[in-house]
CSV table of C-alpha atoms and ligand atoms in Angstrom, one decimal:
chain,number,residue,atom,x,y,z
A,912,MET,CA,-85.9,30.5,121.8
A,913,ALA,CA,-85.5,34.1,122.5
A,914,LEU,CA,-82.9,33.4,125.3
A,915,SER,CA,-80.7,31.2,123.1
A,916,GLN,CA,-80.7,33.7,120.2
A,917,ASN,CA,-79.5,36.4,122.5
A,918,LEU,CA,-77.0,34.3,124.2
A,919,LEU,CA,-75.8,33.6,120.6
A,920,PHE,CA,-75.8,37.2,119.8
A,921,LEU,CA,-73.7,38.0,123.0
A,922,SER,CA,-71.4,35.4,122.5
A,923,CYS,CA,-70.7,36.3,118.8
A,924,LEU,CA,-69.9,39.9,120.3
A,925,GLY,CA,-67.8,38.5,122.8
A,926,ALA,CA,-65.7,36.7,120.1
A,927,ILE,CA,-65.7,39.7,117.9
A,928,SER,CA,-64.2,42.2,120.3
A,929,THR,CA,-61.4,39.8,121.7
A,930,ALA,CA,-60.6,39.3,118.1
A,931,ILE,CA,-60.1,42.8,117.2
A,932,PRO,CA,-57.5,44.0,119.4
A,933,THR,CA,-55.3,41.2,118.0
A,934,THR,CA,-55.6,42.1,114.5
A,935,PRO,CA,-52.0,43.4,113.4
A,936,LEU,CA,-53.4,45.8,111.1
A,937,LEU,CA,-55.4,47.6,114.2
A,938,LYS,CA,-52.2,47.0,116.5
A,939,ALA,CA,-50.0,49.1,113.9
A,940,ARG,CA,-52.4,51.6,113.5
A,941,GLN,CA,-52.9,52.1,117.4
A,942,PHE,CA,-49.0,52.1,117.7
A,943,GLY,CA,-48.9,54.6,114.9
A,944,SER,CA,-51.2,57.0,116.3
A,945,VAL,CA,-50.1,57.3,119.8
A,946,SER,CA,-46.2,56.7,119.6
A,947,ASN,CA,-43.9,59.9,120.3
A,948,PRO,CA,-40.3,58.8,119.9
A,949,ASN,CA,-40.0,60.9,123.1
A,950,ASP,CA,-42.4,59.1,125.3
A,951,THR,CA,-40.8,57.0,127.9
A,952,VAL,CA,-41.1,53.0,127.7
A,953,ASP,CA,-43.6,51.7,130.2
A,954,VAL,CA,-41.4,48.6,131.3
A,955,SER,CA,-44.5,47.4,133.8
A,956,GLY,CA,-45.6,44.8,131.6
A,957,VAL,CA,-42.1,43.1,130.7
A,958,PRO,CA,-42.6,39.3,131.2
A,959,GLU,CA,-42.0,38.0,134.9
A,960,CYS,CA,-39.2,35.7,133.7
A,961,ALA,CA,-37.2,38.5,132.2
A,962,VAL,CA,-37.7,41.3,135.2
A,963,ALA,CA,-34.8,40.7,137.0
A,964,ASN,CA,-32.2,40.4,134.0
A,965,CYS,CA,-33.2,43.1,131.7
A,966,VAL,CA,-34.9,46.0,134.1
A,967,THR,CA,-33.7,45.3,137.7
A,968,SER,CA,-30.1,44.4,136.6
A,969,GLY,CA,-30.0,47.9,134.9
A,970,GLU,CA,-29.3,46.5,131.4
A,971,TRP,CA,-31.8,49.1,129.9
A,972,ILE,CA,-30.1,52.2,131.3
A,973,PRO,CA,-30.2,54.7,128.5
A,974,ALA,CA,-26.5,54.9,128.1
A,975,ARG,CA,-26.0,50.9,128.2
A,976,LEU,CA,-28.2,50.7,125.1
A,977,GLY,CA,-25.8,53.5,123.2
A,978,CYS,CA,-28.5,56.6,124.0
A,979,HIS,CA,-27.9,59.9,125.3
A,980,THR,CA,-31.3,60.5,126.8
A,981,GLY,CA,-32.1,60.3,130.3
A,982,ASN,CA,-35.3,58.5,130.3
A,983,LEU,CA,-36.0,55.1,128.4
A,984,THR,CA,-37.5,56.4,125.3
A,985,ARG,CA,-39.1,54.8,122.7
A,986,GLU,CA,-36.6,56.1,120.0
A,987,CYS,CA,-33.8,55.0,122.3
A,988,PHE,CA,-35.1,51.4,123.2
A,989,CYS,CA,-36.7,50.8,119.8
A,990,GLN,CA,-34.3,52.5,117.2
A,991,THR,CA,-31.1,53.2,118.7
A,992,ALA,CA,-30.3,50.1,120.8
A,993,VAL,CA,-28.9,47.3,118.5
A,994,ALA,CA,-30.1,44.3,120.2
A,995,PRO,CA,-32.1,45.2,123.5
A,996,LEU,CA,-33.3,41.6,124.2
A,997,THR,CA,-29.9,40.2,124.7
A,998,CYS,CA,-30.7,40.4,128.3
A,999,SER,CA,-33.1,37.4,128.0
A,1000,PRO,CA,-32.0,35.0,130.6
A,1001,LYS,CA,-31.9,32.3,128.1
A,1002,ALA,CA,-31.0,32.3,124.5
A,1003,PRO,CA,-33.6,31.5,122.2
A,1004,SER,CA,-34.6,27.9,122.1
A,1005,SER,CA,-37.5,25.5,121.6
A,1006,GLU,CA,-37.2,24.6,125.3
A,1007,ASP,CA,-37.3,27.9,126.8
A,1008,ASN,CA,-40.3,30.4,126.0
A,1009,CYS,CA,-38.9,33.5,128.0
A,1010,PHE,CA,-37.1,35.1,124.7
A,1011,TYR,CA,-40.1,34.6,122.5
A,1012,GLU,CA,-42.5,36.3,125.5
A,1013,LEU,CA,-40.0,39.2,125.6
A,1014,GLN,CA,-40.2,39.5,122.1
A,1015,THR,CA,-43.8,39.5,121.7
A,1016,TRP,CA,-43.9,42.1,124.5
A,1017,PHE,CA,-41.3,44.1,122.7
A,1018,SER,CA,-43.3,44.1,119.3
A,1019,GLY,CA,-46.2,45.3,121.3
A,1020,ILE,CA,-44.3,48.4,122.4
A,1021,CYS,CA,-42.1,49.1,119.3
A,1022,GLY,CA,-44.0,47.9,116.5
A,1023,GLN,CA,-42.9,45.1,114.1
A,1024,ASN,CA,-41.0,47.0,112.1
A,1025,ALA,CA,-38.5,48.1,114.7
A,1026,VAL,CA,-36.8,44.8,114.9
A,1027,ARG,CA,-33.3,45.0,113.6
A,1028,ILE,CA,-32.7,42.2,111.2
A,1029,ALA,CA,-29.5,40.9,109.8
A,1030,ASP,CA,-29.8,41.2,106.1
A,1031,LEU,CA,-26.4,39.2,105.5
A,1032,SER,CA,-25.3,41.7,102.7
A,1033,ALA,CA,-21.9,41.5,104.3
A,1034,ILE,CA,-21.6,38.0,103.4
A,1035,PRO,CA,-19.9,37.2,100.2
A,1036,ASP,CA,-22.4,35.6,97.7
A,1037,CYS,CA,-21.2,32.2,97.8
A,1038,GLY,CA,-21.6,31.8,101.6
A,1039,ARG,CA,-25.1,33.8,102.1
A,1040,ASP,CA,-27.2,30.8,101.7
A,1041,CYS,CA,-25.6,28.4,103.7
A,1042,THR,CA,-25.4,31.2,106.8
A,1043,ALA,CA,-29.2,32.1,106.2
A,1044,ALA,CA,-30.0,28.3,106.8
A,1045,MET,CA,-27.7,27.8,109.7
A,1046,ILE,CA,-29.4,31.0,111.4
A,1047,THR,CA,-32.9,29.5,110.9
A,1048,GLU,CA,-31.5,26.0,112.6
A,1049,GLU,CA,-30.4,28.1,115.7
A,1050,ASP,CA,-34.0,29.1,116.5
A,1051,CYS,CA,-33.9,32.4,115.1
A,1052,ALA,CA,-37.1,32.5,112.9
A,1053,ASP,CA,-36.8,36.1,112.2
A,1054,ASP,CA,-32.9,36.8,111.7
A,1055,SER,CA,-33.5,39.7,114.5
A,1056,LEU,CA,-30.1,40.6,116.1
A,1057,ASN,CA,-32.1,40.5,119.3
A,1058,CYS,CA,-31.7,36.4,118.4
A,1059,ILE,CA,-28.7,36.1,116.4
A,1060,CYS,CA,-26.7,38.2,119.1
A,1061,GLN,CA,-27.3,35.8,121.8
A,1062,LYS,CA,-26.1,32.9,119.9
A,1063,PRO,CA,-22.1,33.3,119.6
A,1064,GLU,CA,-22.0,29.7,118.1
A,1065,ILE,CA,-23.4,31.4,115.1
A,1066,TYR,CA,-20.1,32.8,114.1
A,1067,ASN,CA,-18.2,29.5,114.3
A,1068,LYS,CA,-20.9,27.9,112.3
A,1069,THR,CA,-20.6,30.9,109.8
A,1070,ALA,CA,-17.1,30.2,109.6
A,1071,THR,CA,-17.5,26.6,108.8
A,1072,CYS,CA,-20.3,27.5,106.1
A,1073,LEU,CA,-17.9,30.1,104.3
A,1074,SER,CA,-14.8,27.7,104.3
A,1075,GLN,CA,-16.7,25.3,102.8
A,1076,ALA,CA,-19.3,27.2,100.5
A,1077,CYS,CA,-16.6,29.3,99.1
A,1078,SER,CA,-13.9,26.8,98.7
A,1079,ASN,CA,-14.0,27.2,95.1
A,1080,THR,CA,-13.6,30.9,95.0
A,1081,LYS,CA,-10.8,33.3,95.7
A,1082,VAL,CA,-12.9,35.6,97.5
A,1083,PHE,CA,-10.8,35.3,101.0
A,1084,LYS,CA,-7.7,35.8,99.0
A,1085,TYR,CA,-9.3,39.0,97.6
A,1086,LEU,CA,-10.6,39.8,101.4
A,1087,ASP,CA,-7.0,39.0,102.5
A,1088,ASP,CA,-8.8,37.3,105.3
A,1089,THR,CA,-9.7,33.8,106.9
A,1090,PRO,CA,-13.2,32.3,107.2
A,1091,ASP,CA,-12.7,32.3,110.8
A,1092,HIS,CA,-11.8,35.6,111.3
A,1093,PHE,CA,-14.0,37.2,108.8
A,1094,ALA,CA,-16.9,35.5,110.6
A,1095,TYR,CA,-15.8,36.8,114.0
A,1096,SER,CA,-15.3,40.5,112.9
A,1097,TRP,CA,-18.7,39.9,111.0
A,1098,TYR,CA,-20.3,38.8,114.1
A,1099,THR,CA,-18.9,41.3,116.6
A,1100,ILE,CA,-19.3,44.4,114.5
A,1101,LEU,CA,-23.1,43.4,114.0
A,1102,CYS,CA,-24.0,42.6,117.5
A,1103,GLN,CA,-21.9,45.6,118.9
A,1104,THR,CA,-22.8,48.3,116.6
A,1105,GLY,CA,-25.5,47.1,114.1
A,1106,VAL,CA,-23.2,47.9,111.3
A,1107,GLN,CA,-23.9,45.9,108.0
A,1108,GLU,CA,-20.9,47.1,105.6
A,1109,PRO,CA,-22.2,45.2,102.3
A,1110,PHE,CA,-19.7,43.0,100.8
A,1111,ASN,CA,-18.2,44.6,97.6
A,1112,GLU,CA,-19.4,42.0,94.9
A,1113,ALA,CA,-18.6,44.4,92.0
A,1114,GLY,CA,-15.1,45.3,93.5
A,1115,TYR,CA,-14.5,41.4,93.7
A,1116,GLN,CA,-15.6,41.0,90.1
A,1117,SER,CA,-13.0,43.4,88.7
A,1118,TRP,CA,-10.3,41.9,90.9
A,1119,ILE,CA,-11.1,38.6,89.5
A,1120,ASN,CA,-11.0,40.1,86.0
A,1121,ASN,CA,-7.8,41.9,86.8
A,1122,GLY,CA,-6.6,38.6,87.8
A,1123,LYS,CA,-7.2,36.8,84.5
A,1124,TRP,CA,-5.9,39.9,82.6
A,1125,SER,CA,-2.7,39.7,84.3
A,1126,HIS,CA,-2.4,36.0,84.3
A,1127,SER,CA,-2.8,36.4,80.4
A,1128,LEU,CA,0.0,39.1,80.3
A,1129,LYS,CA,2.3,36.8,82.6
A,1130,VAL,CA,1.8,34.0,80.0
A,1131,GLY,CA,2.1,36.2,76.9
A,1132,LEU,CA,5.6,37.5,78.5
A,1133,GLY,CA,6.4,33.9,79.4
A,1134,VAL,CA,5.8,32.7,76.2
A,1135,GLY,CA,7.5,35.6,74.3
A,1136,LEU,CA,10.7,35.2,76.5
A,1137,GLY,CA,10.5,31.6,75.7
A,1138,ILE,CA,10.6,32.0,72.0
A,1139,GLY,CA,12.3,35.1,72.3
A,1140,SER,CA,15.4,34.2,74.0
A,1141,PRO,CA,16.6,31.3,72.0
A,1142,VAL,CA,16.1,33.3,68.8
A,1143,LEU,CA,18.4,36.0,70.2
A,1144,ILE,CA,21.0,33.6,71.2
A,1145,CYS,CA,21.0,31.7,67.8
A,1146,LEU,CA,21.2,35.5,66.2
A,1147,TRP,CA,24.3,36.0,68.6
A,1148,ILE,CA,25.7,32.3,67.7
A,1149,ILE,CA,25.4,33.4,63.8
A,1150,VAL,CA,26.9,36.6,64.1
A,1151,ASN,CA,29.9,35.8,66.3
A,1152,PHE,CA,30.8,32.6,64.9
A,1153,THR,CA,30.0,32.5,61.3
A,1154,SER,CA,32.1,35.6,60.5
B,529,NAG,C1,-38.6,64.9,121.1
B,529,NAG,O1,-37.6,65.8,121.9
B,529,NAG,C2,-36.8,66.7,120.9
B,529,NAG,C3,-35.7,66.9,121.7
B,529,NAG,O2,-36.1,67.3,123.4
B,529,NAG,C4,-37.7,67.7,120.2
B,529,NAG,O3,-36.8,68.7,119.5
B,529,NAG,C5,-38.5,66.9,119.4
B,529,NAG,O4,-39.5,67.7,118.7
B,529,NAG,C6,-39.5,66.2,120.3
B,529,NAG,N1,-40.6,65.3,119.2
B,529,NAG,C7,-41.7,65.1,119.5
B,529,NAG,C8,-42.3,64.4,118.5
B,529,NAG,O5,-42.1,65.6,120.5
B,530,NAG,C1,-38.5,61.2,132.4
B,530,NAG,O1,-39.8,60.8,132.6
B,530,NAG,C2,-40.3,61.2,133.8
B,530,NAG,C3,-41.9,60.4,134.1
B,530,NAG,O2,-42.1,60.1,132.9
B,530,NAG,C4,-40.4,63.0,133.5
B,530,NAG,O3,-41.1,63.4,134.5
B,530,NAG,C5,-39.1,63.5,133.1
B,530,NAG,O4,-39.1,64.8,132.8
B,530,NAG,C6,-38.3,62.7,132.0
B,530,NAG,N1,-37.1,63.1,132.0
B,530,NAG,C7,-36.2,63.2,130.9
B,530,NAG,C8,-35.0,63.9,130.9
B,530,NAG,O5,-37.1,63.5,129.9
B,531,NAG,C1,-15.7,28.6,118.3
B,531,NAG,O1,-14.3,27.7,118.0
B,531,NAG,C2,-13.3,28.3,118.8
B,531,NAG,C3,-12.1,27.0,118.1
B,531,NAG,O2,-12.2,26.9,117.0
B,531,NAG,C4,-13.6,27.8,120.3
B,531,NAG,O3,-12.7,28.0,121.1
B,531,NAG,C5,-14.9,28.5,120.7
B,531,NAG,O4,-15.2,28.2,122.1
B,531,NAG,C6,-16.2,28.3,119.5
B,531,NAG,N1,-17.0,29.5,120.0
B,531,NAG,C7,-18.1,29.2,120.3
B,531,NAG,C8,-19.2,30.2,120.7
B,531,NAG,O5,-18.9,28.0,119.8
């Protein structure tokens, strides 16, 4: 009796102590208290499947990640680097786990909030929903640049989605661009620099309104001339031929 109670107690303790370190809140606190942006990232725990491509290859040499530090500091790896996990040997997919293992390791090192996310503000309003849906279809659950930037097919699909979803708008006339070229620049700038220049929705609206105004001006001028010139001709005829 007493023995089985003790066993129960011990196994409860075991369950609690294994549960605690995986609690996200505790993890975040742990990270917050020990992290220093100048600490060197410990790459000894990188998943085996990614060691050759990410570590041995030199992909994570700070200069290659856009950093000026000598060592791979936490700040360089977690904040400056645009998409450090694009060294994953295979693009994220349901058939290969390596990227997801790497992502879990990365979150442990950098914290959940370090991941750079595509916020899609650079995409005109008409194409935002279909772009988001398409990114999800590509097995990029969290819209992270680490994932998106390993899937160049995303820009082609974005181009298709923009040309369909925005076909009833004048947005590409306003941008003086094509959906193909727009999607290509959006994707390359995002993945090379992390920059997401928001689409100027207010500027577009005012351009549209100006267009309407100048259209009515043209119509007004046309109608005015259409009525005015016969009247003038008549006057001229009357003046010249009735005297
Ligand atoms: C990190 O390093 C920089 C430059 O060496 C220094 O100015 C800064 O105080 C350091 N930050 C911390 C938190 O140690
Ligand atoms: C790089 O890290 C090593 C060991 O962590 C340290 O001894 C060295 O001073 C660091 N170098 C720089 C430039 O911070
Ligand atoms: C994107 O489409 C072009 C042709 O429209 C094709 O040549 C290219 O290979 C495609 N790229 C990707 C990554 O699918």
